[in-house]
XYZ file of C-alpha atoms in Angstrom:
640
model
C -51.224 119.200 -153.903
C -48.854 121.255 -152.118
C -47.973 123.468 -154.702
C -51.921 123.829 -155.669
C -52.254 124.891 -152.330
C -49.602 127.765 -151.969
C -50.658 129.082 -155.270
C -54.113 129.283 -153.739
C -53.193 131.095 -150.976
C -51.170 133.592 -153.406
C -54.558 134.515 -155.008
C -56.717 134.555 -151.659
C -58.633 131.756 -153.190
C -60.201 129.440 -150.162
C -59.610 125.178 -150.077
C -63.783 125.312 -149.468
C -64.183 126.777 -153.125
C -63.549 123.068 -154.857
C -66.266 121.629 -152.428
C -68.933 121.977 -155.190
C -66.712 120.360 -157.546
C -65.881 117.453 -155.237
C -69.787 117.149 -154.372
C -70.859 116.887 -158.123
C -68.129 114.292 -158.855
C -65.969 116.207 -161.262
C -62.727 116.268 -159.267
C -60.990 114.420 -156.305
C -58.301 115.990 -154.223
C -56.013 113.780 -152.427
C -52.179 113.790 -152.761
C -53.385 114.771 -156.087
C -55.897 116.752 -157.860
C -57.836 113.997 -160.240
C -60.755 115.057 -162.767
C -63.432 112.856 -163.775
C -62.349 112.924 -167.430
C -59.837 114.745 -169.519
C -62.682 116.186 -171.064
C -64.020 117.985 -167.534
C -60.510 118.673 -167.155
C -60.431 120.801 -170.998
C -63.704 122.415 -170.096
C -62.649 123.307 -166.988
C -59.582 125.039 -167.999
C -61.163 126.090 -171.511
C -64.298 128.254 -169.746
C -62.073 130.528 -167.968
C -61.158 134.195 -169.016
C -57.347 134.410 -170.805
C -56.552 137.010 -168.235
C -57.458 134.304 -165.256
C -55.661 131.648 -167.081
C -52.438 134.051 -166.802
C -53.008 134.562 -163.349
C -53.522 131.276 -162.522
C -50.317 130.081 -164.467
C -47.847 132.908 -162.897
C -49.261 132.093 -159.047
C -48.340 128.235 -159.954
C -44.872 129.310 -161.510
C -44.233 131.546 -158.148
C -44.878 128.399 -156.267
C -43.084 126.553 -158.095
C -39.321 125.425 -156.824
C -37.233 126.409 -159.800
C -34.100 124.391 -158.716
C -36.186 120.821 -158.405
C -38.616 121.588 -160.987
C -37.362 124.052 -163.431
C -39.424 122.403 -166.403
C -42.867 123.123 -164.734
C -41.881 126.626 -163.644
C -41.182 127.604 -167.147
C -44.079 126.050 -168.736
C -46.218 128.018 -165.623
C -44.187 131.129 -166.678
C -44.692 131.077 -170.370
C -48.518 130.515 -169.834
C -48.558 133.906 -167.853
C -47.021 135.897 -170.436
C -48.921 138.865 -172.754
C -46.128 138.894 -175.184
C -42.718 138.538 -176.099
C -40.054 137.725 -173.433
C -36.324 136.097 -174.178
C -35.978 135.590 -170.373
C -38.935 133.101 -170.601
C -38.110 131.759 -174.024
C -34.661 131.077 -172.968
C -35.710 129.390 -169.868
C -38.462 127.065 -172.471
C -34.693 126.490 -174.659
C -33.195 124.724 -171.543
C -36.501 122.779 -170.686
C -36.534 121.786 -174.493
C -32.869 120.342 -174.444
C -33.675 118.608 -170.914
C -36.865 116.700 -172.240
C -34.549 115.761 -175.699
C -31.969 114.361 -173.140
C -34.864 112.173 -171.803
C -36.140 111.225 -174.945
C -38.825 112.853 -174.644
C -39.171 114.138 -177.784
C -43.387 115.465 -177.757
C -42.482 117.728 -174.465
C -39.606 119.072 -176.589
C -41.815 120.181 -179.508
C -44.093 121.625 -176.847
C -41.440 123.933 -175.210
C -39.733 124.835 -178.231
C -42.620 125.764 -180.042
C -44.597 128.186 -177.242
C -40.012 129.542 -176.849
C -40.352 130.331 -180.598
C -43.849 132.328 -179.764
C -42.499 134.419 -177.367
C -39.281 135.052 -178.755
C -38.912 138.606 -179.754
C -35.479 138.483 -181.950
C -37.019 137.869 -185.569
C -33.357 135.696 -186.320
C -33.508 133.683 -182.991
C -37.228 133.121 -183.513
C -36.037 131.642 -186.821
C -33.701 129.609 -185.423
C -35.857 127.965 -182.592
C -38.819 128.046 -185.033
C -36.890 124.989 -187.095
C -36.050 123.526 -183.911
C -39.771 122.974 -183.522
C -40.474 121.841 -186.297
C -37.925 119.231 -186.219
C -38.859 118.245 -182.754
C -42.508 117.969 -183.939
C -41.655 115.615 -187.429
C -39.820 113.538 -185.062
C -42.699 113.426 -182.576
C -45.325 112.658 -185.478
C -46.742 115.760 -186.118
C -46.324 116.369 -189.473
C -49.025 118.988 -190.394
C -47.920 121.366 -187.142
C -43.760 120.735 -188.278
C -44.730 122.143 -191.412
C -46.532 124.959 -190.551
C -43.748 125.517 -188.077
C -41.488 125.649 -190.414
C -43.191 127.834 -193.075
C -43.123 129.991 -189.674
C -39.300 129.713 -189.553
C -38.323 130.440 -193.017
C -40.376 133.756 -192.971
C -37.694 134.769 -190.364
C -33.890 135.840 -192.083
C -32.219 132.612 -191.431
C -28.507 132.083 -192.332
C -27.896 129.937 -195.418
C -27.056 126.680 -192.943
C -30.473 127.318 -191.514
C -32.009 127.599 -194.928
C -30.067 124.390 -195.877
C -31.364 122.512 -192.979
C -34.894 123.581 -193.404
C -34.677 121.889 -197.195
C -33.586 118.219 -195.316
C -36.121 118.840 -192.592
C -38.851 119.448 -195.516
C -37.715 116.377 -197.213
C -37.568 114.465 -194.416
C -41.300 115.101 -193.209
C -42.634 114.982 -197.330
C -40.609 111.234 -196.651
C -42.256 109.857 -193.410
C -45.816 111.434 -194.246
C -46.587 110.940 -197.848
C -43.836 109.414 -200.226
C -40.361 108.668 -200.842
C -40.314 109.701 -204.068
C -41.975 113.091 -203.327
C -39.334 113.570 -201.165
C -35.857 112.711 -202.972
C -35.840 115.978 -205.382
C -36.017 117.978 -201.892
C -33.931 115.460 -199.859
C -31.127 115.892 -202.832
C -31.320 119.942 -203.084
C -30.709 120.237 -199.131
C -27.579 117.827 -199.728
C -26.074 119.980 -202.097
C -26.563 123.104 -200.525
C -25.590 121.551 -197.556
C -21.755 120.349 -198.935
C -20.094 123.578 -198.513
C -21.301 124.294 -194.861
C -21.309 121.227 -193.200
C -20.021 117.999 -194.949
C -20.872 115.707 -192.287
C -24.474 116.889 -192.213
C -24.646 116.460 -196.016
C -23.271 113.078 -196.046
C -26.330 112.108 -193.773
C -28.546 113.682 -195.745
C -27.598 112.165 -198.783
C -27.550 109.015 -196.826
C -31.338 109.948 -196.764
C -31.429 110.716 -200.066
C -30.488 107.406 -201.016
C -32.788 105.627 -198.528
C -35.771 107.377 -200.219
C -34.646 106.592 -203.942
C -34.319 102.860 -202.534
C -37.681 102.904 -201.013
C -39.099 104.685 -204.232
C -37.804 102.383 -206.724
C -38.161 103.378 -210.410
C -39.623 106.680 -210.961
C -40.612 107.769 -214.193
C -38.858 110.988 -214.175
C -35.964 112.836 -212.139
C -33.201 111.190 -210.230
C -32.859 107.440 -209.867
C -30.813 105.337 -207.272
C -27.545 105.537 -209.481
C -27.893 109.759 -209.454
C -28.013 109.759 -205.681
C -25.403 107.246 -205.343
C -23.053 109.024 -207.798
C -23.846 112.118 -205.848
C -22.457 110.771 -202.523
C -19.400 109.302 -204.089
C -18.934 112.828 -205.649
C -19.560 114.845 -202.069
C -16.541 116.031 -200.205
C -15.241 113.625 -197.368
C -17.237 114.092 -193.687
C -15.413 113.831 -190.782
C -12.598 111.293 -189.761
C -14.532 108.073 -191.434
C -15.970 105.292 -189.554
C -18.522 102.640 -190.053
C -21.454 105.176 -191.345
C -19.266 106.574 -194.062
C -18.487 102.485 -195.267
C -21.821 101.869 -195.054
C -22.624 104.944 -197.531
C -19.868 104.346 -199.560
C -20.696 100.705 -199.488
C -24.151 101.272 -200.737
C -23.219 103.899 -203.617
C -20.709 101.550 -204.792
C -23.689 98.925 -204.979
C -25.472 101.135 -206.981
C -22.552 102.415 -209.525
C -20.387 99.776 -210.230
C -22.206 96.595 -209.149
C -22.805 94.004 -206.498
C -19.575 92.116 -205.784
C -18.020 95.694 -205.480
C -19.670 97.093 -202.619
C -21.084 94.339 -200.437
C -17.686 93.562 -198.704
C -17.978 97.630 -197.291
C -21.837 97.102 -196.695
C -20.685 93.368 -194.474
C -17.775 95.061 -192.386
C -19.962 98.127 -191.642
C -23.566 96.052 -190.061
C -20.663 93.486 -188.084
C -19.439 97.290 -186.469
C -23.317 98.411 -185.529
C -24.189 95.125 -184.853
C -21.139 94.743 -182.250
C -20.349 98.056 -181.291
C -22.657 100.425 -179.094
C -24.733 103.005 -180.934
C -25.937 106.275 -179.580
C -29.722 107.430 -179.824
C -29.041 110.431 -182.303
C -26.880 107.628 -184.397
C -29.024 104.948 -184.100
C -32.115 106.975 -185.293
C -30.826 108.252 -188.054
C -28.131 105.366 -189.615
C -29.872 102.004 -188.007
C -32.626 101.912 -190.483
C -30.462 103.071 -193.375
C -28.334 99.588 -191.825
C -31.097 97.794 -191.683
C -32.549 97.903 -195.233
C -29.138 97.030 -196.308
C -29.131 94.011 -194.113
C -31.595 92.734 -195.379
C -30.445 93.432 -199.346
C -27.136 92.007 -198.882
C -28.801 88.857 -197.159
C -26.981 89.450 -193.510
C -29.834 87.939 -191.441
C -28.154 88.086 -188.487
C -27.166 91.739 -188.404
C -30.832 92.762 -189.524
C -32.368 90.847 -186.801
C -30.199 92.488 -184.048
C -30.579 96.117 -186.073
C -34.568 95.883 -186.112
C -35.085 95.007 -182.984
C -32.462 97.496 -181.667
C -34.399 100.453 -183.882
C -37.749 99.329 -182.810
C -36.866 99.317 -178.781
C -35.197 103.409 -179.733
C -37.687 104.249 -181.564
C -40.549 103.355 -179.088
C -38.567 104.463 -175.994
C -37.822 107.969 -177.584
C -41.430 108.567 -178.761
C -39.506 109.264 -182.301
C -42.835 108.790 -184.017
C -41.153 109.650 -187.422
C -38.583 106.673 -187.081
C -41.315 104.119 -185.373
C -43.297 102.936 -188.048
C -40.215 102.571 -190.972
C -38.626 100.446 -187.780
C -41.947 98.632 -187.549
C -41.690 97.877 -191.263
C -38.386 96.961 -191.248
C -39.256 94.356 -188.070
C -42.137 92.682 -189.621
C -39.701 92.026 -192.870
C -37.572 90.268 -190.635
C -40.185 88.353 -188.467
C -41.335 87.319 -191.310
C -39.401 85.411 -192.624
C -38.043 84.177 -189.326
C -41.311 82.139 -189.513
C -42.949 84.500 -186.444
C -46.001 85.428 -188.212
C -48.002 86.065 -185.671
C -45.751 88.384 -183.793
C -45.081 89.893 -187.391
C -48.637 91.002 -187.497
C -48.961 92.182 -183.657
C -46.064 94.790 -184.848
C -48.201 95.658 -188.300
C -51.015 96.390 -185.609
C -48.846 98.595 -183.982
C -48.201 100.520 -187.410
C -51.399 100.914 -188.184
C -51.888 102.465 -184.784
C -49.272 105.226 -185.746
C -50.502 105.496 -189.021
C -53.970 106.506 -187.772
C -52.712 109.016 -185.295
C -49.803 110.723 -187.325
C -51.918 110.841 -190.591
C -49.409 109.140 -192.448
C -50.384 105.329 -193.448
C -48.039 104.074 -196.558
C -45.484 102.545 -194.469
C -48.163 100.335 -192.577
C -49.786 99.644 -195.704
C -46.103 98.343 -197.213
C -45.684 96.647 -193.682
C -49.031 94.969 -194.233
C -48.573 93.552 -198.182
C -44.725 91.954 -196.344
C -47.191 89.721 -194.065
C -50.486 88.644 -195.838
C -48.903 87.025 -198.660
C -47.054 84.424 -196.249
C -50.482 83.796 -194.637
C -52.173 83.140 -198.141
C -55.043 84.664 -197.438
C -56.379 86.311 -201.348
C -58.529 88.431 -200.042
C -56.095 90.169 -197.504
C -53.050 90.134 -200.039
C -55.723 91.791 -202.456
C -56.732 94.825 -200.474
C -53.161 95.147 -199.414
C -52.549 95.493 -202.868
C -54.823 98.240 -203.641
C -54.554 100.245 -200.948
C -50.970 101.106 -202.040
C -52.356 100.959 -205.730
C -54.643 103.592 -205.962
C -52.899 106.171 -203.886
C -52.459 108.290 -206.215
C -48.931 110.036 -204.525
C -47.559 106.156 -204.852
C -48.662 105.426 -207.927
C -45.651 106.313 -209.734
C -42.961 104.978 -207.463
C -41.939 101.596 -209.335
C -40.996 99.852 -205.826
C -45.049 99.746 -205.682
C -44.733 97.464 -208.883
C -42.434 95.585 -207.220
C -43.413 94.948 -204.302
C -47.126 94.599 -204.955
C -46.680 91.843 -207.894
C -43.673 89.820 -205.365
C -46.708 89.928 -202.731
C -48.492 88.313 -205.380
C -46.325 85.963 -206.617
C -45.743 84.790 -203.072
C -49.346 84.156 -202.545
C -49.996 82.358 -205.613
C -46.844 80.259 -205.499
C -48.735 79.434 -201.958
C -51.464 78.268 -203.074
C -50.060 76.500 -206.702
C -51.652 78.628 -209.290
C -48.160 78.836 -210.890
C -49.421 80.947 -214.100
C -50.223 83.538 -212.137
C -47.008 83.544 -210.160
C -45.208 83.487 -212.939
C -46.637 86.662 -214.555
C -46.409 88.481 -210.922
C -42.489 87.301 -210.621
C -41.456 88.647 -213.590
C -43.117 92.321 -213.460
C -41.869 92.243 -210.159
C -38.095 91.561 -212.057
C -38.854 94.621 -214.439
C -36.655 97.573 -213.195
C -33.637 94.802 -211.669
C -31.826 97.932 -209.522
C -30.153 95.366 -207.156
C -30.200 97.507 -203.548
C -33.559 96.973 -203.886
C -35.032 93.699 -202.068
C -38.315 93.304 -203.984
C -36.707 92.678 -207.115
C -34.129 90.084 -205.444
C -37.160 88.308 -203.868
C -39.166 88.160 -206.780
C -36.635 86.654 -208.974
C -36.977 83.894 -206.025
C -40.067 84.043 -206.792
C -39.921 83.587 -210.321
C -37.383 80.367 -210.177
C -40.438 78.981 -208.394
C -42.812 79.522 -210.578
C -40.913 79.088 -214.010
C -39.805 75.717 -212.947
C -43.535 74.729 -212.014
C -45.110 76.188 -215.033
C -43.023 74.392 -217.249
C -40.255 77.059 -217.971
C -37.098 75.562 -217.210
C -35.339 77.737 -218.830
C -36.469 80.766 -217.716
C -36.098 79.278 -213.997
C -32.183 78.202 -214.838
C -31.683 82.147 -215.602
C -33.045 83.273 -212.709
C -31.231 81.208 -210.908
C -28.169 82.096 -212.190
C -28.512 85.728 -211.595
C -29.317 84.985 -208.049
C -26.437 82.846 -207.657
C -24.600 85.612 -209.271
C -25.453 87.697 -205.751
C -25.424 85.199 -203.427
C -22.068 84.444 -204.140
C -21.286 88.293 -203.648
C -22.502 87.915 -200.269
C -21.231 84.477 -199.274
C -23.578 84.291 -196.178
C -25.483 80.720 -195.728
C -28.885 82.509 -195.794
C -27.617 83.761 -199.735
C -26.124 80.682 -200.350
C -28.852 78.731 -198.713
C -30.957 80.554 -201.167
C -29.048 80.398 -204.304
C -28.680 76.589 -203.819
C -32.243 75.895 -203.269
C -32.895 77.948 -206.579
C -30.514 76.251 -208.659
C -32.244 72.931 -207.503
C -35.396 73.908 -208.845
C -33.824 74.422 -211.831
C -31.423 71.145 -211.699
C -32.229 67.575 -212.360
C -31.347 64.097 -210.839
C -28.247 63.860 -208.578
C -27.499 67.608 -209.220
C -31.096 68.476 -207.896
C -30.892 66.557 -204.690
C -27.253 67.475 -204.153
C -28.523 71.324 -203.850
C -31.415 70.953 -201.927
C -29.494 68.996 -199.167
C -26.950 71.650 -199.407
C -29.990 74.722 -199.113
C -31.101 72.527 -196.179
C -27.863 72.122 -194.602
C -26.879 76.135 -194.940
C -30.703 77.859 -194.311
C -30.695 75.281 -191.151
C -27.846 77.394 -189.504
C -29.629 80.644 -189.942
C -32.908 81.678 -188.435
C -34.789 82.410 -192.043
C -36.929 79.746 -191.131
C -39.618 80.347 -193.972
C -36.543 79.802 -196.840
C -35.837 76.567 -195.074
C -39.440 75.288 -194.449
C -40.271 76.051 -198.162
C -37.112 74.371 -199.378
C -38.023 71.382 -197.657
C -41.751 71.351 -199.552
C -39.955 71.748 -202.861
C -37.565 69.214 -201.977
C -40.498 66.638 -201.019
C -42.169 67.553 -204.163
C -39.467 66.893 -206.274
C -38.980 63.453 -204.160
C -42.567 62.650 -204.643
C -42.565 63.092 -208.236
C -39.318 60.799 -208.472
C -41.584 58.215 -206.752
C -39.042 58.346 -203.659
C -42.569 58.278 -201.065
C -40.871 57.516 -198.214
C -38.165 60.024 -198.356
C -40.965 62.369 -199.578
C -43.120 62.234 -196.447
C -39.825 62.884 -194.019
C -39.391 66.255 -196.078
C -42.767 67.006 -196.495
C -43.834 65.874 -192.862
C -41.357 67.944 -191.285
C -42.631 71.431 -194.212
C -45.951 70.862 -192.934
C -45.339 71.107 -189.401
C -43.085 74.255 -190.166
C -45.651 76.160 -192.171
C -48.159 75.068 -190.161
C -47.110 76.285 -187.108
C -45.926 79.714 -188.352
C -49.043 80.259 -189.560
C -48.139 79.889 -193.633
C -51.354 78.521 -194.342
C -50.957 78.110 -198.091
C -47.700 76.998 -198.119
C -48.939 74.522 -195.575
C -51.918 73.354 -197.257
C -49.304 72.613 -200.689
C -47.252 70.150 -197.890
C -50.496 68.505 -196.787
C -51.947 67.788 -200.451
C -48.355 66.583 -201.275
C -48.473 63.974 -197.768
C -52.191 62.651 -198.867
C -50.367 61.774 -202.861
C -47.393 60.002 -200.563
C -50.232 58.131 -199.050
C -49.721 59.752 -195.370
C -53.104 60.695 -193.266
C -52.403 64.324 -191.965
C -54.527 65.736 -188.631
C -55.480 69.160 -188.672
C -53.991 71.315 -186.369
C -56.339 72.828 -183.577
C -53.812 75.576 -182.051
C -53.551 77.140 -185.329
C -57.728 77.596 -185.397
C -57.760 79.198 -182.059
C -55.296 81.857 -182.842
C -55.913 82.791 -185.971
C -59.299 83.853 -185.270
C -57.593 87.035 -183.106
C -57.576 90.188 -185.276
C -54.395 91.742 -185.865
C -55.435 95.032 -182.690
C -56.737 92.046 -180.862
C -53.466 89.749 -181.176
C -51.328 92.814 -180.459
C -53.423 93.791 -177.068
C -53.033 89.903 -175.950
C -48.871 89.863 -176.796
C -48.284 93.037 -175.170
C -50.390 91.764 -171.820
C -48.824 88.621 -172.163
C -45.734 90.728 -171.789
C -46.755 92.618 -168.673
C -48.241 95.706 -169.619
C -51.312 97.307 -167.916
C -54.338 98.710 -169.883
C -52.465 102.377 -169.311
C -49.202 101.044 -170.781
C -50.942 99.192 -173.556
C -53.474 101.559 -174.439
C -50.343 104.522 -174.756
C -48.295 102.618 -176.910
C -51.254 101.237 -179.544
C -53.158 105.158 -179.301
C -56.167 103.719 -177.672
C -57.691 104.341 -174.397
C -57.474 101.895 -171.495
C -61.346 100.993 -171.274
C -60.728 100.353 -175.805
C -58.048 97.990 -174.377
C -60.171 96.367 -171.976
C -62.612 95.312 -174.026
C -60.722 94.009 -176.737
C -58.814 92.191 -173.982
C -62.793 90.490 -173.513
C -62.876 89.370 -176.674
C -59.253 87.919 -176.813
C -60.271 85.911 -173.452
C -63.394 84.441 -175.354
C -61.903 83.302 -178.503
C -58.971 81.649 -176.869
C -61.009 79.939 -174.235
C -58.970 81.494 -171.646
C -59.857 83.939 -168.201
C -56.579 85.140 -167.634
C -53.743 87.333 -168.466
C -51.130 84.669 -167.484
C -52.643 82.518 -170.099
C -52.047 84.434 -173.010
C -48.055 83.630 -173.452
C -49.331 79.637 -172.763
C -51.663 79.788 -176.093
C -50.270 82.126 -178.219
C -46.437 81.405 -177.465
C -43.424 83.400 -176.513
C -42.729 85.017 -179.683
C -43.922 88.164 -178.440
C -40.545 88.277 -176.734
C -38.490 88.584 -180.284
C -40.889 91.230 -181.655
């Protein structure tokens, strides 16, 4: 209020002249100046003449102290301009790289984007053009990076410039509409970039690769092997260290085979997991690490990874890295068995989605979570919203990972046939960095061996043996074990699923192990072993049941009633399910803490949205207070 006041003064304007204001309700003036609405506040500012605006803005920068609050003064100053100034732009440069040092990545777009407007030097207006833009993709706004950008390469930029405005292209084209759209651009700014700065081209091929994993099969241009050969063919970065492994690592995956690179792709997540990462590295390598966490079956690191990206993402405001973190996150929930938390986070994508204008990943995040739930109709629209985008359409990791979502859900609710038929187009293009087509060969042992294909279960098992022993972790082995059972007979069958038990029990991949016991108790059932049956299938039910597997728990609770065991509903399960995904989000994140501000902020909704959701939460969970939230829905909000 002080500094309203002395910029008053400045332009002989009276305190009495906000009295009509204050009588009619529109402001308050305190220790602060407070409008109704942001909207009063818009029209307010929006009615005035440009030349008052400028006056208005230089009388606040005069008043403003420029040695405790630089940032304001310059945003003040820049307001009051007519036209170009590089004192004022250069002052906006030095804001921009203080908000970035906050992580405060939306100011930084702001400042560098009004520095680039007033710049008058065509090349330096070039130069902090791109900057921009790049603060902008990584703040979410894709359409205004772009245009920025088309801005900056109107201006002569030097060839590095030119080479970074390719990768910052790509990398927008990536987070807004498709991988595969992306990977011809991603791969021409890696090239260009390998004579001018090898370290920067190693990271973008590092992209490069991420989007031909995320793509899959495409029917035309490069494929995973071309990128990887491409990075194994780049001159060496800097001195190397664990991000250069972890490349290498995944290129030699891709080239020569699984039991080649894995080893690299191990001792590189045990150094991020361990080691400290900074926010510029963690950004850009953690969700390159965590994909390949989760490929090379490393549970543990991609657990710690996810949850590290999500907390970086969220506290930078890096919109562009948020929602692939989200995806990543609700993978691993997932199959940790914390469904519901999974889907408070898919909430939370859909959230971004809606206000950056870019919706695929939350789609792909959404088709990872219905399936468990085995819900048809849910799976189904899942399915076709990724379907019949037409930019998607021909990325084959949309095959893949659309029929594995299917296979899961049928395998869930024992319509084998179908499961079958889903697993094995899901097995079609059998690139193994990619996780769908690992998963649905899972799926496929499953649904072979119940469909009467023993056969073509034993192969599948084999090949994922073949992996899992490449990796050697107890989640892999866990797996492989519990595959080959399905696949085995007698004494050899029995002696593998204790052994799947006894390895997936050490890990936190809780679904693998509640599913292994139901197969287990199946196959005890139909050796007319009852009583061993119902400790298996006792213990799968109360598993799936309460992570919310509803299929998968409905299989277990058939199988109990053919052992002869009465089963009781379970009435915990009723009451939360009947939260939407928004409305389960809202009641984890207050059973966290957070205030309707803080909650409405991070989810893109206003505080009276959040409020009345909250309503609705309190009335389907028979509850009147915030402090009861954690007690009915649980404390897995905490791992999400």
């Amino acid at each position: 209020m002080t500094l309203l006041t002395r910029a008053a003064e400045s332009l002989g304007i009276d305190a009495s002249a906000a009295s009509p204001a204050e009588a009619a309700g529109l402001i308050t003036i305190g220790t602060r100046v407070r409008f109704r609405h942001p909207l009063v506040r818009s029209a307010a500012y929006r009615v005035a003449a440009p030349q008052d605006r400028q006056h208005v803005h230089r009388a606040l920068a005069d008043a403003t102290d420029p040695q405790t609050d630089p940032d304001r003064r310059a945003w003040h100053l820049a307001n009051s301009m007519t036209g170009p100034d590089e004192t004022v732009a250069a002052e906006l440069e030095r804001s921009a790289d203080r908000a970035q040092a906050r992580g405060g990545v939306a100011a930084a777009a702001a400042f560098l984007e009004r520095a680039a407007e007033l710049t008058p030097d065509s090349a330096r207006r070039g130069a902090r053009a791109l900057a921009a833009a790049r603060a902008k993709y990584q703040a979410g706004g894709y359409d205004a990076a772009l245009e920025l950008l088309d801005a900056a390469e109107l201006s002569p930029l030097d060839e590095r410039e030119r080479a970074q405005a390719d990768l910052l292209r790509g990398q927008i084209v990536c987070a807004s509409t498709s991988a595969g759209a992306a990977l011809p651009l991603l791969l021409k700014a890696g090239k260009r970039l390998e004579p001018l700065d090898t370290g920067l081209a190693r990271e973008t091929y590092r992209d490069a690769l991420n989007a031909a994993m995320t793509a899959g099969h495409l029917p035309s241009g490069a494929q995973v092997v071309d990128v990887a050969k491409a990075v194994l063919a780049a001159p060496p970065g800097p001195p190397p260290g664990r991000n250069d492994l972890l490349l290498d690592g995944a290129a030699v995956v891709a080239t020569e085979g699984f039991p080649a690179g894995v080893p690299m792709i191990l001792r590189a997540l045990e150094d991020f997991r361990d080691g400290g990462v900074s926010r510029d590295e963690g950004l850009g390598w953690l969700p390159f690490a965590c994909r390949l966490a989760h490929n090379v079956w490393d549970f543990d690191s991609w657990s710690v990874l996810s949850a590290r990206l999500v907390d970086l993402a969220r506290e930078t405001g890096t919109l562009s890295v948020l929602p692939l973190a989200l995806h990543m996150r609700v993978s691993n929930r997932a199959l940790a068995g914390e469904l519901a938390a999974a889907d408070a986070l898919v909430a939370e994508a859909e959230a971004i989605g809606e206000a950056t204008g870019s919706r695929f990943l939350a789609q792909y995040a959404a088709l990872v979570l219905e399936p468990w739930k085995g819900r048809e109709a849910a799976t189904r629209q899942a399915i076709e919203a990724l379907t019949q985008d037409t930019v998607l359409q021909r990325e084959g990791m949309v095959v893949a990972a659309t029929q594995w979502a299917s296979a899961v859900l049928y395998n869930g609710l024992a319509r084998y046939e179908e499961a079958y038929v889903a697993a094995e187009r899901g097995c079609e293009h059998p690139q193994e960095l990619g996780g769908p087509f690992i998963r649905s060969l899972i799926e496929l042992v499953e649904a072979a061996a119940r469909s009467g294909r023993a056969a073509r279960a034993a192969e599948a098992a084999v090949r994922i043996d073949e992996l899992a022993q490449a990796s050697g972790t107890d989640w892999a082995l866990g797996t492989s074990a519990s595959a080959r059972a399905q696949a085995s007979t007698g004494p050899a069958a029995e002696a593998l699923y204790r052994e799947a038990i006894e390895r997936l029990g050490s890990t936190e991949v809780r679904v693998t192990l509640a599913r292994t016991r139901l197969l287990y108790g199946e196959w005890l059932r139909r050796e007319n072993r009852r009583v061993d049956a119902r400790e298996q299938l006792g213990v799968a039910y109360e598993m799936l049941g309460q992570m919310g597997a509803e299929a998968f728990a409905d299989r277990a609770r058939r199988e109990l009633q053919a052992t002869g065991e009465t089963v009781r509903k379970r009435a915990a399960e009723v009451r939360s399910s009947a939260l939407t995904a928004q409305e389960t989000q809202i009641a984890r994140l207050a059973g966290d803490g957070l205030t309707n501000p803080e909650i409405g902020a991070q989810l893109f909704i206003s505080p009276h949205t959040v409020e009345w959701h909250l309503r609705k939460v309190f009335a389907k969970l028979g509850i009147s207070s915030r402090k009861q939230i954690r007690t009915v829905l649980g404390g897995a909000a905490a791992t999400a």
